[in-house]
Amino acid sequence: MTIFNEIRQLAQSTSNDYLTRARHRGHPTVGYFCSYVPEEMIHAAGAVPYRMRAVGSEGTSLGDTYFSSANCSFVRRVLDKGLRGDFDFLDGIVFMNGCDHNRRLFDNWSYAHPDTGFNYMLFVPHGRSEACLAQYGNELAKLGRFLEERFDTELTAEKLWNSVALYNRKRALLQEIADSRRSAVVPISGTEFLSLMLAVSVVPVEDAIALLEQALAEIRAGRIHTEQAVLRLFVTGSCLEELSHLELLESAGGVVVADAICLGARYFERPVQVGRDPLAALGERYLRNLSCPRMMDDVAGRIAHVRERVSDFGADAVILEKLEFCSMMSGESYISSHELRKFDIPSITLTRELYGGGVGQLKTRIQAFYEKVINRS
Amino acid sequence: MIFAGIDIGSLTAKAVLLRHGKVIASHFEPVKATSLASADHVMGRVLAQAGLRIEEISLTCSTGYGRLEIPFADCNRSEVSCHGLGTFFSNKSVRTIIDIGGQDCKVVVIDSHGMVEDFVMNDKCAAGTGRSLEILARTLGVELADLGRFALRSRRPLPVSNKCSIFMELDVMQLLYQGKRRENIAHGITVSIARRIASLTGKVTLQKGICISGGVSKNAAVVRDIEQAIGVTFTPLAHDPQLMGALGAACFAEKEYRRRMEGGKS
Ligand code: SF4
C-alpha cells in the first residue's frame, strides 16, 4: 500500500486516528474555516487545528432548516454535518467572516449549538492595506487572548515561533510536492494533490509532516501519474473539496498541475517570515498571502498570479470553479474570464453544487472545453 | 469508405452515414430505455436504409448525453464540437450555431474549419429547451407540433415568464384560467423562449452566418421570435437541422480515421 492510499482514506473521512491519539495525549481538536485563521495560534495553545469540510456529507436536509436554498451548498452541507453530530469530536470552532454565507454559518451554528464546543468568530478585514493589517493584528491579539483563557495557557513568543517553524516546514513540503508538477511527466494528479491537502489539514502538524515526507520520498523515487494528460490545467475558485469533481476533470484527459484554491496553493504558498513579533509575522503572512476573492482590493494581483503560474507550470487552460450562489466567485469568475481572454488564456467557469449531481452536463462542458482548447493548438 | 455518426440525446436518437462527403442515410427517433438500445436501433435503421452491414463502417463516432455508453463507437466527441462541425458541413458559411435540444441549449461559435472557437450552454434549468416546450404544450392542451402553428396565428403575445419552466407553466395556467386566447398564450411561450435564448447568445461574441439547429428549430414560431429577439435572419442548412450532432459526429469519425491512418495516437 503506497502512502497515497492512506492519504486518500484520510481525505475521505471526517475524523481519524491521528486526532484520537492526539486527544489522548491531551491535545483537543479545534475546527476552523478559511485560510485566514492562523493555525499556528491554535497549535501554540496546545490544540490541533482541523480544517472544516463537508467530506462524507449525506445531504442538506438538516442544514436547509436553517439556511435558505440561495445559500451555497458548502455552508448548508457543513452545518448539516454538524447537526448530524459528525463534528462532535471537536472542542471548539474558529469561524471567520470569509463571506456572508460563512458569517451566517456562525449565527446558525451558535443558534443550533451542536455539541462541538466553543464558537469563536474571527473578523478579518476585506482588504490588505496598512489599516487592514493593523485591524487584523488587533483581531489576532483578541483571538490569542481567547485561546489563552480557553485552554488555560499562555501564547508565548517561544511557543508561537515553535509552531511557526512546524507549519513552515509543512508548507515547504507541500510546496515541493506542488512544484514537482512543473515537469512534463506529472508525478501526482490534481485529485491526489487535493487528497493530500484534505488529509494534512485534519491531522496534527507533526503527523502531517511525516505523511508529506513519505509522499515526497515516493515522488522523488520517480513516481509517475500514469494517466496521459491531453491538457495541463490550472484551477482556481471558491470552496472546492470534492475529489470526485477533480476526477471528472482529469478523467476527461486533463491533469491539474497548479491551483489557487484554499485547499491548495492558498494554503501553502509563502512561509511566515521569522522576526521579532510572532503575531505581526503571522498577520503579515496570512493577510497578505495569495488572496482569495473575498479580498476586494486584490483582483489584479490574483489575475497576475494566475498568469504567472499558468506560464510557470505550462498550463494550457484555466478552470474557474464556482459553487452555485457563491457570492465571492460570481463577480470574480466574470472578471477573470474576461481578463484571461485578453492574454489569450482559455478559461471556463464551472458552476456546481458541492457533492451535487448534474454530472452529465458538466462532462459535456468539460469535454467541449478541452476540444476547444485542443483545436487552438 | 463509410463513416457513421450517432447522437444519443435526451429525447431523440439520431444517426448519419457519410460516404465520399455525402450523406447516404440518416434517421432519428425517440430514445429507448437505454443509450445502448437507442444506438443499436437507430444504427440498424440507417444501415438498412443504405443496405449496409455494420462491418462495412470504417469508423463510428458517438456524441450526445449517451456518447460514452455505446460500445461499438470507436471515438466520441462532445455535442458542442459535433454541432459545430455538422452545421459547417451543411453550410460552409455558418460561424455561429444556436442549438436547442431536448434538455439543453447552446450557442457555438466556430472558425473557418468548423472547429469550436467559443461556446456557452444553459445551466441546469430546462427553461427554453425542447422538454419545457413539450410540458408547456401539454399545459396549453395542444400537441407539441401544433404549438408553433397556434403561435403563428397570434399578433399579441401574452406575458410569460422566461426565468424557469415552473414559472412559465404557472403563467400559462393563470392565463388559461383568465380565459385568454390559446394562440396568444402560445405566442407568449415562444417569445419567452426566444428571450431566454437571446440572453444566452449575449454571453459569446456572435459571428455572422448564424444558424439554428436541434429539434426546436422545427418550430417556426420559436425560430421567428428568436430571429426577432436577436435581430438576425438564420442561415439555412442543407440537411435536417435535427441531425447536425450526428452529422458532425460522422465528420469527426472521418477525421479520426484519417488521423489514425497517418499514425496519430488514439
Ligand atoms: S463557496 Fe463561496 S459563498 Fe460558499 S462559503 Fe465558499 S466563498 Fe462563501
XYZ file of C-alpha atoms and ligand atoms in Angstrom:
651
model
C 0.000 0.000 0.000
C 1.528 3.332 -1.026
C 1.301 6.353 1.223
C -1.242 7.779 -1.214
C -3.742 5.056 -0.250
C -3.601 6.107 3.371
C -3.824 9.732 2.309
C -6.931 9.014 0.257
C -8.574 7.289 3.221
C -7.786 10.233 5.474
C -9.102 12.622 2.841
C -12.430 10.829 2.706
C -13.030 10.602 6.460
C -14.403 13.236 8.789
C -12.260 12.166 11.743
C -9.188 9.946 12.066
C -6.964 8.024 14.480
C -4.295 10.721 14.488
C -6.771 13.115 16.091
C -7.915 10.490 18.600
C -4.338 9.763 19.638
C -3.580 13.479 19.963
C -6.661 13.883 22.155
C -5.466 11.056 24.387
C -2.176 12.907 24.729
C -4.105 15.964 25.907
C -4.447 17.913 22.646
C -8.033 18.949 21.929
C -9.259 19.456 18.348
C -10.305 22.909 17.161
C -12.104 23.310 13.836
C -11.522 26.400 11.724
C -12.862 27.814 8.488
C -10.917 29.518 5.730
C -7.299 30.297 5.062
C -7.198 33.471 7.161
C -7.184 31.680 10.540
C -3.555 31.208 11.656
C -3.294 27.554 12.610
C -0.075 28.347 14.469
C -2.072 30.126 17.181
C -4.352 27.140 17.758
C -1.343 24.827 17.766
C 0.605 27.035 20.181
C -2.402 26.894 22.516
C -1.953 23.119 22.640
C -4.809 22.164 20.316
C -4.894 20.511 16.897
C -6.311 22.755 14.130
C -8.845 20.936 11.971
C -9.888 22.426 8.645
C -13.686 22.230 8.408
C -15.067 20.453 5.350
C -18.193 18.667 4.172
C -16.436 15.391 3.282
C -18.851 12.472 3.777
C -21.878 14.797 3.698
C -25.178 12.945 3.487
C -27.275 15.821 2.231
C -28.585 19.204 3.275
C -31.972 18.409 4.793
C -30.951 19.470 8.320
C -28.809 22.356 7.089
C -31.744 23.575 4.998
C -33.853 24.097 8.093
C -31.510 26.999 8.939
C -30.282 28.151 5.542
C -32.227 29.246 2.502
C -31.723 27.469 -0.791
C -29.980 30.621 -2.012
C -27.051 29.894 0.294
C -24.126 27.981 -1.107
C -24.046 24.221 -0.703
C -20.772 24.352 1.265
C -22.277 26.060 4.290
C -25.515 24.089 4.008
C -23.656 20.784 3.928
C -21.199 21.651 6.707
C -23.994 22.761 9.030
C -25.947 19.647 8.096
C -22.994 17.507 9.155
C -22.688 19.480 12.369
C -26.358 18.920 13.175
C -25.997 15.203 12.497
C -23.269 15.036 15.123
C -20.424 14.344 12.681
C -18.240 17.004 14.340
C -18.971 16.099 17.940
C -15.305 15.205 18.403
C -14.434 18.925 18.151
C -13.710 21.021 21.223
C -14.449 24.281 19.516
C -14.589 26.078 16.185
C -12.985 29.301 14.984
C -15.294 30.743 12.343
C -14.317 33.509 10.014
C -16.230 36.118 8.031
C -14.913 34.784 4.727
C -18.189 35.681 3.058
C -21.745 36.407 4.183
C -22.668 32.735 3.867
C -19.888 31.797 6.259
C -20.861 34.665 8.542
C -24.388 33.297 8.618
C -22.989 29.831 9.276
C -21.593 31.170 12.546
C -25.026 32.575 13.509
C -26.798 29.342 12.683
C -24.183 27.190 14.373
C -24.342 29.331 17.509
C -28.132 29.184 17.486
C -28.453 25.449 16.807
C -25.440 24.748 19.055
C -24.461 21.215 18.025
C -22.135 19.536 20.512
C -18.925 20.977 19.060
C -17.551 23.072 21.922
C -16.981 26.814 21.691
C -17.796 29.037 18.711
C -15.448 31.923 18.067
C -15.715 34.403 15.233
C -12.511 35.884 13.859
C -13.259 39.064 11.942
C -10.831 39.500 9.098
C -10.789 42.762 7.099
C -11.689 42.532 3.409
C -8.535 44.262 2.230
C -4.758 44.216 2.500
C -3.957 47.865 3.263
C -1.881 49.005 6.261
C -5.091 49.921 8.098
C -6.495 46.453 7.405
C -3.275 44.863 8.584
C -3.388 46.840 11.840
C -7.004 45.811 12.398
C -6.198 42.180 11.601
C -3.389 42.401 14.175
C -5.925 43.527 16.797
C -8.208 40.629 15.880
C -5.342 38.133 16.166
C -4.419 39.510 19.583
C -8.054 39.088 20.625
C -8.105 35.522 19.312
C -4.872 34.894 21.213
C -6.419 36.106 24.476
C -9.467 33.928 23.866
C -7.359 30.819 23.249
C -5.180 31.518 26.294
C -8.206 31.746 28.512
C -9.992 28.827 26.941
C -7.044 26.444 27.181
C -5.562 27.960 30.307
C -2.241 28.599 28.693
C -0.011 31.417 27.608
C 0.812 32.032 23.952
C 4.438 32.927 24.484
C 6.636 34.064 21.630
C 8.624 30.860 22.015
C 5.560 28.665 21.613
C 4.365 30.668 18.641
C 7.753 30.561 16.890
C 7.922 26.832 17.523
C 4.513 26.420 15.857
C 5.567 28.707 13.006
C 8.613 26.517 12.387
C 6.456 23.388 12.154
C 3.894 24.978 9.853
C 6.609 26.492 7.686
C 8.088 23.004 7.330
C 4.688 21.665 6.325
C 4.268 24.468 3.782
C 7.709 23.843 2.338
C 6.971 20.139 1.853
C 3.654 20.894 0.182
C 5.343 23.479 -1.998
C 7.955 20.970 -3.126
C 5.293 18.389 -3.949
C 3.245 21.012 -5.811
C 6.325 22.162 -7.722
C 7.031 18.611 -8.881
C 4.100 19.096 -11.239
C 6.029 21.634 -13.277
C 7.729 18.858 -15.204
C 6.306 17.346 -18.382
C 5.847 13.972 -16.670
C 3.479 14.824 -13.869
C 4.167 12.667 -10.781
C 0.888 13.331 -8.992
C -2.577 14.115 -10.269
C -4.663 17.056 -9.117
C -7.036 14.611 -7.433
C -4.144 13.084 -5.495
C -2.859 16.507 -4.556
C -6.288 17.528 -3.273
C -6.415 14.265 -1.252
C -3.088 15.216 0.241
C -4.367 18.656 1.162
C -7.566 17.259 2.656
C -5.560 14.741 4.677
C -2.849 17.005 6.052
C -5.328 19.670 7.095
C -7.065 17.340 9.574
C -4.151 15.683 11.358
C -1.663 17.134 13.865
C 1.062 19.097 12.083
C 3.763 16.690 13.278
C 1.906 13.762 11.653
C 1.209 15.852 8.560
C 4.942 16.455 8.155
C 5.639 12.727 8.445
C 2.973 11.926 5.834
C 4.278 14.604 3.479
C 7.849 13.381 3.834
C 6.736 9.890 2.823
C 4.740 11.264 -0.109
C 7.698 13.347 -1.225
C 10.037 10.350 -0.931
C 7.706 8.414 -3.245
C 7.697 11.288 -5.720
C 11.480 11.665 -5.559
C 11.773 7.943 -6.231
C 10.271 8.544 -9.655
C 6.543 8.266 -9.119
C 4.576 8.878 -12.320
C 0.943 9.779 -12.535
C 0.012 7.267 -15.191
C -2.933 8.908 -16.937
C -1.868 10.607 -20.118
C -2.573 14.299 -19.959
C -4.145 15.813 -23.008
C -4.240 19.170 -21.292
C -2.468 20.736 -18.317
C -4.903 22.670 -16.168
C -4.787 25.460 -13.621
C -7.719 25.500 -11.186
C -8.928 28.437 -9.147
C -12.144 29.468 -7.439
C -14.001 29.221 -4.149
C -14.657 26.227 -1.865
C -13.564 23.065 -3.679
C -13.053 19.805 -1.815
C -14.702 17.079 -3.882
C -12.223 14.529 -5.158
C -14.963 13.299 -7.482
C -15.042 16.694 -9.169
C -11.330 16.754 -9.894
C -11.606 13.148 -11.035
C -14.224 14.285 -13.513
C -11.854 16.970 -14.823
C -8.947 14.575 -15.041
C -10.789 11.558 -16.419
C -11.703 13.663 -19.452
C -7.998 13.885 -20.287
C -6.774 16.885 -18.298
C -4.365 16.957 -15.402
C -4.409 19.682 -12.797
C -0.834 20.951 -12.454
C -1.355 24.042 -10.324
C -4.072 25.896 -8.484
C -5.001 28.881 -6.388
C -7.650 27.292 -4.174
C -7.989 27.290 -0.382
C -7.121 23.600 -0.217
C -4.112 24.200 -2.406
C -1.660 26.996 -3.133
C -3.508 29.493 -0.936
C -2.680 27.263 1.988
C 0.996 26.607 1.479
C 2.469 29.394 -0.626
C 4.843 31.760 1.202
C 6.237 30.915 4.635
C 5.781 33.055 7.741
C 8.850 35.314 7.979
C 10.598 34.767 11.280
C 11.304 38.083 13.005
C 10.727 39.956 16.223
C 6.994 39.683 16.847
C 5.272 36.398 16.020
C 1.741 37.880 15.824
C 2.939 40.601 13.452
C 4.669 37.978 11.307
C 1.525 35.828 11.260
C -0.629 38.848 10.428
C 1.593 39.830 7.526
C 1.671 36.327 6.079
C -1.981 35.430 6.485
C -3.476 38.729 5.367
C -1.055 39.331 2.523
C -0.597 35.811 1.222
C -2.066 34.822 -2.115
C -5.529 36.294 -1.695
C -8.973 34.824 -2.230
C -11.902 36.604 -3.928
C -13.085 37.944 -0.554
C -10.188 40.441 -0.691
C -11.786 43.137 -2.759
C -8.607 45.156 -3.334
C -6.534 42.438 -4.973
C -8.331 41.305 -8.133
C -5.404 42.449 -10.277
C -2.955 40.607 -8.006
C -4.914 37.384 -8.376
C -5.092 37.668 -12.151
C -1.343 38.361 -12.262
C -0.752 35.291 -10.098
C -2.832 33.083 -12.401
C -0.925 34.338 -15.439
C 2.410 33.759 -13.765
C 1.559 30.235 -12.648
C -0.022 29.317 -15.982
C 3.222 30.240 -17.634
C 5.474 28.610 -14.972
C 3.587 25.320 -14.976
C 2.916 25.224 -18.704
C -0.836 25.126 -18.160
C -2.989 25.100 -21.283
C -6.161 26.375 -19.705
C -7.765 27.715 -16.539
C -10.790 26.234 -14.787
C -12.726 28.766 -12.715
C -14.650 26.829 -10.095
C -17.744 28.299 -8.565
C -20.404 26.913 -6.279
C -23.963 27.878 -7.131
C -24.820 31.054 -5.155
C -21.205 31.720 -4.197
C -21.226 35.456 -3.792
C -17.436 35.645 -3.889
C -16.889 33.899 -7.206
C -19.799 35.423 -9.118
C -18.003 38.657 -9.903
C -14.549 37.120 -9.772
C -15.188 34.478 -12.419
C -16.692 37.076 -14.756
C -13.742 39.433 -14.377
C -11.170 36.634 -14.518
C -12.534 35.086 -17.701
C -12.536 38.475 -19.431
C -9.062 39.377 -18.210
C -7.593 35.992 -19.116
C -9.080 36.250 -22.574
C -7.047 39.435 -23.098
C -3.914 37.365 -22.525
C -5.149 34.559 -24.747
C -5.505 32.134 -21.842
C -8.580 29.948 -22.374
C -10.814 29.538 -19.347
C -14.166 28.082 -18.428
C -16.357 28.712 -15.414
C -17.816 25.521 -13.990
C -20.734 26.130 -11.674
C -21.697 23.250 -9.446
C -23.302 22.257 -6.178
C -20.939 20.772 -3.611
C -21.304 16.978 -3.975
C -24.184 17.765 -6.333
C -25.428 15.991 -9.431
C -25.608 17.302 -12.980
C -22.537 15.258 -13.883
C -23.803 14.606 -17.430
C -23.908 18.267 -18.355
C -20.628 19.012 -16.572
C -18.941 16.224 -18.536
C -20.195 17.701 -21.787
C -18.976 21.173 -20.862
C -15.589 19.896 -19.807
C -15.125 17.741 -22.900
C -16.288 20.557 -25.193
C -13.905 22.968 -23.480
C -10.972 20.581 -23.855
C -11.829 20.079 -27.524
C -11.965 23.844 -27.987
C -8.552 24.308 -26.358
C -7.035 21.455 -28.375
C -8.381 22.993 -31.589
C -6.261 26.065 -30.874
C -3.015 24.144 -30.795
C -15.273 4.334 -47.082
C -18.280 4.854 -44.836
C -18.341 6.801 -41.602
C -21.089 6.782 -39.007
C -22.165 9.413 -36.510
C -24.547 8.634 -33.681
C -26.106 11.259 -31.442
C -27.958 9.948 -28.399
C -29.749 12.941 -26.914
C -32.157 13.176 -24.034
C -35.267 12.889 -26.199
C -34.149 11.614 -29.611
C -31.522 9.326 -31.062
C -30.037 10.226 -34.439
C -27.639 8.551 -36.848
C -25.988 9.602 -40.100
C -23.838 7.671 -42.587
C -21.333 9.519 -44.754
C -19.668 8.269 -47.940
C -17.342 10.406 -50.060
C -18.500 13.516 -48.249
C -22.186 12.827 -48.894
C -24.939 11.823 -46.504
C -26.131 8.410 -47.704
C -28.512 7.610 -44.849
C -29.956 9.356 -41.828
C -32.615 8.684 -39.264
C -33.917 9.990 -35.949
C -36.414 8.576 -33.495
C -37.395 8.894 -29.821
C -34.841 7.415 -27.428
C -35.321 3.957 -25.946
C -34.848 2.870 -22.335
C -31.060 2.834 -22.539
C -28.482 4.652 -24.634
C -27.213 1.344 -25.964
C -30.683 0.207 -27.073
C -31.218 3.592 -28.758
C -27.853 3.413 -30.504
C -28.410 -0.176 -31.669
C -31.799 0.621 -33.054
C -31.030 3.889 -34.801
C -27.847 2.430 -36.271
C -29.834 -0.565 -37.531
C -32.213 1.818 -39.284
C -29.528 3.759 -41.178
C -27.691 0.576 -42.123
C -30.952 -0.833 -43.521
C -31.587 2.405 -45.419
C -28.162 2.237 -47.042
C -28.242 -1.564 -47.487
C -25.033 -1.974 -45.485
C -23.728 -4.176 -42.679
C -22.041 -2.763 -39.577
C -18.716 -4.351 -40.644
C -18.696 -2.043 -43.628
C -18.471 1.066 -41.460
C -14.873 2.280 -41.297
C -15.274 4.224 -38.098
C -18.107 5.331 -35.814
C -18.123 8.413 -33.596
C -20.726 8.994 -30.888
C -21.992 12.186 -29.312
C -24.830 13.384 -27.079
C -25.567 12.516 -23.469
C -25.301 8.812 -24.190
C -21.982 9.095 -26.074
C -19.923 7.190 -23.513
C -22.261 4.207 -23.343
C -22.031 2.931 -26.900
C -19.559 0.042 -27.114
C -19.399 -0.045 -30.908
C -18.398 3.633 -31.164
C -14.674 3.988 -31.917
C -14.421 7.518 -30.524
C -16.626 10.190 -29.067
C -16.851 13.971 -29.224
C -18.906 16.447 -27.213
C -22.163 17.564 -28.780
C -20.785 21.124 -28.829
C -17.999 20.166 -31.243
C -20.301 17.912 -33.255
C -22.938 20.580 -33.755
C -20.179 22.923 -34.849
C -18.725 20.605 -37.452
C -22.097 19.214 -38.562
C -23.594 22.598 -39.363
C -20.360 23.673 -41.041
C -20.584 20.568 -43.239
C -24.167 21.519 -44.065
C -23.355 25.137 -44.895
C -19.783 26.385 -45.052
C -20.809 29.981 -44.316
C -22.063 29.132 -40.820
C -19.994 30.620 -37.981
C -22.499 30.613 -35.104
C -24.920 27.858 -34.176
C -27.840 28.179 -31.821
C -28.765 24.636 -30.919
C -31.876 23.917 -28.913
C -32.123 20.303 -27.931
C -34.313 18.282 -25.612
C -32.729 19.399 -22.393
C -30.104 21.924 -23.229
C -29.462 24.889 -25.443
C -26.094 26.016 -26.560
C -24.550 28.703 -28.679
C -21.427 27.602 -30.512
C -19.055 29.866 -32.424
C -16.871 28.091 -34.977
C -13.884 29.011 -37.109
C -13.470 28.705 -40.866
C -12.789 24.958 -40.483
C -15.874 24.195 -38.411
C -13.866 23.900 -35.167
C -15.211 25.360 -31.923
C -13.880 28.788 -31.015
C -16.244 29.511 -28.166
C -19.459 28.167 -26.710
C -21.963 28.690 -23.966
C -24.572 26.290 -22.614
C -27.644 26.838 -20.481
C -27.332 25.962 -16.823
C -29.201 23.056 -15.275
C -32.563 24.790 -15.738
C -34.532 23.368 -18.647
C -36.399 26.587 -19.484
C -36.102 27.246 -23.205
C -35.401 23.657 -24.178
C -37.428 21.064 -26.069
C -38.525 19.463 -22.820
C -40.007 22.709 -21.498
C -41.849 23.302 -24.790
C -43.305 19.805 -24.505
C -44.527 20.495 -20.965
C -45.964 23.885 -21.895
C -47.763 22.467 -24.935
C -49.340 19.860 -22.682
C -50.397 22.524 -20.167
C -51.902 24.512 -23.000
C -53.727 21.394 -24.188
C -52.199 21.283 -27.667
C -49.898 18.865 -29.458
C -46.254 19.931 -29.448
C -46.337 20.071 -33.237
C -49.303 22.475 -33.071
C -47.803 24.905 -30.556
C -45.887 26.736 -33.276
C -48.910 26.866 -35.591
C -51.001 28.371 -32.806
C -48.334 30.948 -32.008
C -48.011 31.966 -35.667
C -51.713 32.842 -35.748
C -51.292 35.412 -32.961
C -50.214 39.026 -33.129
C -50.441 39.696 -29.392
C -48.078 37.583 -27.286
C -49.178 37.435 -23.662
C -46.553 37.848 -20.948
C -44.999 34.531 -19.908
C -42.002 34.368 -17.552
C -38.674 33.403 -19.085
C -36.982 32.616 -15.790
C -37.803 28.948 -15.226
C -40.078 26.218 -16.628
C -42.132 26.078 -13.441
C -42.920 29.810 -13.519
C -43.662 29.543 -17.227
C -46.129 26.762 -16.560
C -47.762 28.728 -13.735
C -48.140 31.760 -16.020
C -49.707 29.606 -18.739
C -52.160 28.077 -16.247
C -53.095 31.513 -14.963
C -53.650 32.876 -18.472
C -55.803 29.861 -19.348
C -57.799 30.405 -16.168
C -58.329 34.032 -17.160
C -59.811 32.770 -20.414
C -57.127 34.257 -22.677
C -56.860 33.034 -26.280
C -54.652 29.994 -26.630
C -52.989 31.446 -29.737
C -51.806 34.457 -27.739
C -50.619 32.271 -24.860
C -48.734 30.051 -27.327
C -47.179 33.185 -28.792
C -46.234 34.319 -25.276
C -44.475 30.986 -24.773
C -42.461 31.220 -27.970
C -41.491 34.851 -27.277
C -40.445 33.911 -23.757
C -38.265 31.066 -25.037
C -36.776 33.398 -27.641
C -35.862 35.931 -24.937
C -34.230 33.201 -22.927
C -32.133 32.112 -25.916
C -31.291 35.737 -26.728
C -29.871 36.214 -23.240
C -27.699 33.122 -23.745
C -26.377 34.490 -27.048
C -25.238 37.622 -25.198
C -22.559 35.577 -23.437
C -20.489 34.964 -26.565
C -19.467 37.172 -29.465
C -21.793 36.109 -32.260
C -20.171 35.781 -35.669
C -22.085 36.445 -38.885
C -23.589 33.332 -40.501
C -25.899 32.342 -37.666
C -27.994 29.214 -37.977
C -30.345 27.317 -35.722
C -30.319 23.570 -35.151
C -31.837 20.958 -32.885
C -35.389 19.721 -32.561
C -36.825 23.087 -31.511
C -35.537 24.654 -34.737
C -38.502 22.961 -36.426
C -40.880 25.183 -34.515
C -41.425 28.038 -36.958
C -42.798 30.395 -34.294
C -39.797 29.939 -31.975
C -37.451 30.453 -34.930
C -39.256 33.651 -35.965
C -39.227 35.006 -32.405
C -35.534 34.237 -31.865
C -34.694 35.940 -35.154
C -36.601 38.981 -33.940
C -35.102 38.871 -30.464
C -31.512 38.891 -31.690
C -32.143 40.795 -34.912
C -30.854 38.296 -37.491
C -32.107 36.059 -40.268
C -30.901 32.499 -39.850
C -28.611 30.980 -42.457
C -30.332 27.931 -43.985
C -28.887 24.425 -43.702
C -28.748 21.812 -46.447
C -29.693 18.975 -44.077
C -32.313 18.351 -41.429
C -31.302 20.671 -38.533
C -32.112 17.954 -36.020
C -29.338 15.789 -37.477
C -26.455 18.240 -37.007
C -24.970 16.465 -33.980
C -24.948 13.076 -35.707
C -23.665 14.637 -38.923
C -20.832 16.322 -37.036
C -20.041 13.031 -35.315
C -19.815 11.321 -38.718
C -17.426 14.084 -39.887
C -15.318 13.524 -36.759
C -15.342 9.787 -37.477
C -13.801 10.534 -40.860
C -11.219 12.911 -39.348
C -10.337 10.354 -36.694
C -9.964 7.639 -39.329
C -7.520 9.781 -41.322
C -5.589 10.672 -38.180
C -5.223 7.006 -37.286
C -4.136 6.183 -40.829
C -1.489 8.865 -40.558
C -0.207 7.180 -37.412
C -1.582 9.620 -34.835
C -2.212 8.432 -31.303
C -5.748 7.349 -30.498
S -18.401 28.703 -1.752
Fe -18.410 30.952 -1.807
S -20.277 31.547 -0.705
Fe -19.809 29.412 -0.132
S -18.586 29.543 1.712
Fe -17.179 29.412 -0.004
S -16.731 31.559 -0.509
Fe -18.569 31.572 0.773
